[in-house]
Amino acid sequence: MAFTLRRAVKGLPLGRLRDALHGRGLGHPFHPLSVQIPIGTWTSATILDALPGQRIAARTLIGVGLASAAPAALAGWVDWAELRKPQMRVGLLHAALNVTAVGLYSASLGVRIRGREGRGRALALAGLTTVGLGGALGAHMSFRQAAGANQTEHIATRVGDGWHPLGALTEFPVDQPVRRTVTDVPVVVVRDADDQVYVLADQCSHMAGPLSQGELVDGCLQCPWHGSRFDLATGWNVAGPATAPQPAFETRTAAGQVQARLR
């Protein structure tokens, strides 16, 4: 079922909106940011429920939370479709809890409109508890399973200063990614027809896919796992789902030997 659902999400005709939902322009996932509105409004509504004369304000906040939950959920599903199996399983439970919370808040708003304020407050409190549990699972995915984390953040601390040897220029076939290491850090080396050499960290910033097994597309290196594209010269993430750029290296060739250093 999970893989059928993933195919359905990946098949949505979102175009460039897909990258925006991933958060490529932000430099980090959009979903954790987008959920602040429904969580904030629903929490505020619960506080107002404890105060006299705030019925209309509480209803308004619940309505705003329900409206903002839709784009937040869409961003979450787009990210979920690119996860590994263990993350996908937790993500499904996370989504189920959030869908339940939306149902509880929808029911709360409905009974409030019909004048049953006491039941509306109880449903809202149940909804807040449920969305809290969903948030705890979201934190588990982010901080324990590293879903959405930049998988290359550590590279700058592992690569030493200065120039590092990569091998002879003739060892790198034209327009074919080759894997090498710089102080035990895997990198991918690409030589073009003009003998210009480009070097990026081999571990994709999205989910640590091996870029050296990817392919060249319009001056970019495309990850073989999820299709993220990185500019060879700068490491910039031209297309998602990666939200962070790829660490890029300066290169030089001396006496036929290629050297690189982190930008």
Coordinates of C-alpha atoms in Angstrom, one line a residue:
M1 CA 0.0 0.0 0.0
A2 CA 2.8 2.4 0.9
F3 CA 4.4 2.0 -2.5
T4 CA 1.1 2.5 -4.3
L5 CA 0.5 5.6 -2.3
R6 CA 4.1 6.8 -3.1
R7 CA 3.5 6.3 -6.8
A8 CA 0.3 8.3 -6.6
V9 CA 2.0 11.2 -4.8
K10 CA 5.0 11.2 -7.2
G11 CA 2.5 11.2 -10.1
L12 CA 0.7 14.4 -9.0
P13 CA 1.1 17.1 -11.8
L14 CA 2.8 19.6 -9.5
G15 CA 5.5 20.9 -11.9
R16 CA 7.7 23.5 -10.3
L17 CA 5.5 23.6 -7.2
R18 CA 7.0 20.3 -6.2
D19 CA 10.4 21.8 -5.6
A20 CA 8.8 24.7 -3.6
L21 CA 6.9 22.2 -1.4
H22 CA 10.2 20.4 -0.8
G23 CA 11.6 23.7 0.3
R24 CA 14.4 23.9 -2.2
G25 CA 14.3 27.7 -2.3
L26 CA 14.4 27.9 1.5
G27 CA 17.4 25.7 1.9
H28 CA 15.6 23.3 4.2
P29 CA 12.3 21.4 4.1
F30 CA 9.1 23.5 3.9
H31 CA 6.8 21.1 5.8
P32 CA 8.1 21.8 9.4
L33 CA 7.7 25.5 8.8
S34 CA 4.2 25.2 7.3
V35 CA 2.8 23.2 10.2
Q36 CA 3.4 26.1 12.6
I37 CA 0.2 27.8 11.5
P38 CA -2.3 25.0 12.2
I39 CA -0.5 23.9 15.4
G40 CA -0.3 27.6 16.6
T41 CA -3.9 28.4 15.8
W42 CA -5.2 25.2 17.4
T43 CA -3.1 25.7 20.5
S44 CA -4.4 29.3 20.8
A45 CA -8.0 28.1 20.4
T46 CA -7.6 25.7 23.3
I47 CA -6.3 28.6 25.5
L48 CA -9.2 30.8 24.4
D49 CA -11.6 27.9 25.3
A50 CA -10.5 28.3 28.9
L51 CA -11.5 32.1 28.9
P52 CA -15.0 33.5 29.0
G53 CA -16.5 35.2 25.9
Q54 CA -14.0 33.9 23.4
R55 CA -16.3 31.6 21.4
I56 CA -16.1 33.4 18.1
A57 CA -12.3 33.9 18.3
A58 CA -11.8 30.2 19.1
R59 CA -13.9 29.1 16.1
T60 CA -12.0 31.5 13.9
L61 CA -8.7 30.1 14.9
I62 CA -9.9 26.5 14.4
G63 CA -11.1 27.4 10.9
V64 CA -7.8 29.1 10.1
G65 CA -5.9 26.0 11.3
L66 CA -8.1 23.7 9.2
A67 CA -7.5 25.8 6.1
S68 CA -3.7 26.0 6.6
A69 CA -3.5 22.2 7.2
A70 CA -4.0 21.4 3.6
P71 CA -0.8 22.9 2.1
A72 CA 1.1 21.7 5.1
A73 CA -0.1 18.2 4.5
L74 CA 0.6 18.4 0.8
A75 CA 4.2 19.4 1.6
G76 CA 4.5 16.5 4.0
W77 CA 3.3 14.0 1.5
V78 CA 5.7 15.3 -1.2
D79 CA 8.6 14.8 1.2
W80 CA 7.3 11.4 2.4
A81 CA 7.3 10.0 -1.1
E82 CA 11.1 10.4 -1.3
L83 CA 11.9 8.6 2.0
R84 CA 13.4 5.2 2.8
K85 CA 11.2 2.4 4.0
P86 CA 11.8 2.8 7.8
Q87 CA 11.1 6.5 7.5
M88 CA 8.0 5.9 5.3
R89 CA 6.5 3.6 8.0
V90 CA 6.8 6.2 10.7
G91 CA 5.6 8.8 8.2
L92 CA 2.4 6.9 7.6
L93 CA 1.6 6.8 11.3
H94 CA 2.5 10.5 11.6
A95 CA 0.1 11.3 8.7
A96 CA -2.6 9.1 10.2
L97 CA -2.5 11.0 13.5
N98 CA -2.6 14.3 11.7
V99 CA -5.5 13.3 9.6
T100 CA -7.3 12.2 12.8
A101 CA -6.6 15.6 14.3
V102 CA -8.0 17.3 11.3
G103 CA -11.1 15.2 11.6
L104 CA -11.5 16.0 15.3
Y105 CA -11.1 19.8 14.7
S106 CA -13.5 19.7 11.8
A107 CA -16.0 17.9 14.1
S108 CA -15.3 20.5 16.8
L109 CA -16.0 23.4 14.5
G110 CA -19.2 21.7 13.3
V111 CA -20.7 21.1 16.7
R112 CA -19.7 24.6 17.9
I113 CA -21.6 26.2 15.0
R114 CA -24.6 24.2 16.1
G115 CA -24.2 25.7 19.6
R116 CA -22.7 22.6 21.4
E117 CA -19.7 24.5 22.8
G118 CA -18.9 22.0 25.5
R119 CA -18.6 19.1 23.1
G120 CA -16.6 21.3 20.7
R121 CA -14.1 22.1 23.4
A122 CA -13.7 18.4 24.2
L123 CA -13.1 17.5 20.6
A124 CA -10.6 20.3 20.2
L125 CA -8.7 19.1 23.2
A126 CA -8.6 15.6 21.8
G127 CA -7.5 17.1 18.5
L128 CA -4.6 19.0 20.1
T129 CA -3.5 15.8 21.9
T130 CA -3.5 13.9 18.7
V131 CA -1.6 16.5 16.7
G132 CA 0.9 16.6 19.6
L133 CA 1.5 12.8 19.2
G134 CA 1.9 13.3 15.5
G135 CA 4.4 16.1 16.1
A136 CA 6.4 13.8 18.4
L137 CA 6.6 11.2 15.5
G138 CA 7.7 14.0 13.2
A139 CA 10.5 14.9 15.6
H140 CA 11.5 11.3 15.7
M141 CA 11.7 11.2 11.9
S142 CA 13.7 14.5 11.8
F143 CA 16.1 14.0 14.6
R144 CA 16.4 10.2 15.0
Q145 CA 15.9 9.0 11.4
A146 CA 17.4 12.2 9.8
A147 CA 14.5 12.7 7.3
G148 CA 15.0 16.0 5.6
A149 CA 18.4 16.6 7.2
N150 CA 21.4 17.8 5.1
Q151 CA 23.5 14.7 4.7
T152 CA 26.6 16.7 3.8
E153 CA 26.8 19.1 6.7
H154 CA 29.7 17.3 8.3
I155 CA 31.9 17.3 5.2
A156 CA 33.5 20.8 5.9
T157 CA 34.8 19.5 9.2
R158 CA 36.3 16.3 7.7
V159 CA 38.1 17.8 4.7
G160 CA 41.4 19.4 5.7
D161 CA 42.6 22.8 4.4
G162 CA 44.8 23.1 1.3
W163 CA 45.0 21.1 -2.0
H164 CA 44.5 17.4 -2.1
P165 CA 45.7 15.0 -4.9
L166 CA 43.0 13.1 -6.9
G167 CA 45.1 11.4 -9.6
A168 CA 46.3 12.0 -13.1
L169 CA 44.1 13.9 -15.5
T170 CA 44.1 10.9 -17.9
E171 CA 42.5 8.7 -15.2
F172 CA 39.2 10.6 -15.6
P173 CA 37.3 9.7 -18.8
V174 CA 35.5 12.7 -20.4
D175 CA 31.9 13.2 -19.1
Q176 CA 31.9 10.2 -16.9
P177 CA 31.6 10.6 -13.1
V178 CA 34.4 8.9 -11.2
R179 CA 34.6 8.3 -7.4
R180 CA 37.7 9.3 -5.5
T181 CA 38.4 10.3 -1.9
V182 CA 39.7 13.5 -0.3
T183 CA 41.0 12.8 3.3
D184 CA 38.7 9.8 3.4
V185 CA 35.7 11.8 2.2
P186 CA 34.1 10.3 -1.0
V187 CA 34.0 12.8 -3.9
V188 CA 32.8 12.6 -7.5
V189 CA 35.1 13.9 -10.2
V190 CA 33.9 14.9 -13.7
R191 CA 36.2 15.9 -16.5
D192 CA 34.7 17.8 -19.5
A193 CA 35.9 17.9 -23.1
D194 CA 38.0 21.0 -22.4
D195 CA 39.8 19.2 -19.6
Q196 CA 38.1 21.3 -17.0
V197 CA 37.6 19.1 -13.9
Y198 CA 34.7 19.5 -11.5
V199 CA 34.5 17.9 -8.0
L200 CA 31.5 17.5 -5.7
A201 CA 31.0 15.6 -2.5
D202 CA 29.8 12.1 -3.6
Q203 CA 27.2 11.8 -0.9
C204 CA 24.0 13.5 -2.0
S205 CA 22.8 16.1 0.5
H206 CA 19.2 14.8 0.3
M207 CA 19.5 11.1 1.2
A208 CA 23.2 10.3 0.8
G209 CA 22.8 8.8 -2.6
P210 CA 26.0 8.1 -4.6
L211 CA 26.4 10.9 -7.1
S212 CA 29.2 9.0 -8.8
Q213 CA 26.6 6.5 -10.0
G214 CA 24.5 9.4 -11.4
E215 CA 24.4 10.9 -14.9
L216 CA 25.1 14.3 -16.4
V217 CA 22.1 16.4 -17.4
D218 CA 22.6 19.9 -18.9
G219 CA 25.7 20.7 -17.0
C220 CA 24.4 19.1 -13.8
L221 CA 25.0 15.8 -12.0
Q222 CA 21.7 14.0 -11.3
C223 CA 21.4 11.7 -8.2
P224 CA 20.5 8.1 -9.2
W225 CA 18.2 7.7 -6.2
H226 CA 15.7 10.6 -6.2
G227 CA 16.7 12.7 -9.2
S228 CA 18.1 15.8 -7.4
R229 CA 20.4 17.8 -9.7
F230 CA 23.5 19.7 -8.7
D231 CA 25.4 22.3 -10.8
L232 CA 28.9 20.9 -11.5
A233 CA 30.7 24.2 -11.0
T234 CA 29.0 25.4 -7.9
G235 CA 27.2 22.5 -6.3
W236 CA 23.9 24.4 -6.3
N237 CA 20.8 22.3 -6.1
V238 CA 19.1 23.1 -9.4
A239 CA 16.3 20.7 -8.8
G240 CA 14.9 18.9 -5.8
P241 CA 14.1 17.0 -3.7
A242 CA 17.4 18.1 -2.3
T243 CA 17.0 21.3 -0.3
A244 CA 20.8 21.9 0.4
P245 CA 23.5 22.5 -2.2
Q246 CA 26.3 20.0 -2.6
P247 CA 29.8 20.8 -1.2
A248 CA 31.9 21.8 -4.2
F249 CA 35.7 21.8 -4.7
E250 CA 38.0 24.1 -6.5
T251 CA 40.4 22.2 -8.9
R252 CA 43.7 22.7 -10.6
T253 CA 45.9 20.6 -12.8
A254 CA 49.7 20.7 -12.3
A255 CA 52.1 18.4 -14.3
G256 CA 49.1 16.3 -15.4
Q257 CA 48.0 15.7 -11.8
V258 CA 44.6 16.9 -10.6
Q259 CA 44.2 18.5 -7.2
A260 CA 41.2 19.8 -5.3
R261 CA 40.3 21.8 -2.2
L262 CA 37.0 22.6 -0.6
R263 CA 35.5 26.0 -1.6

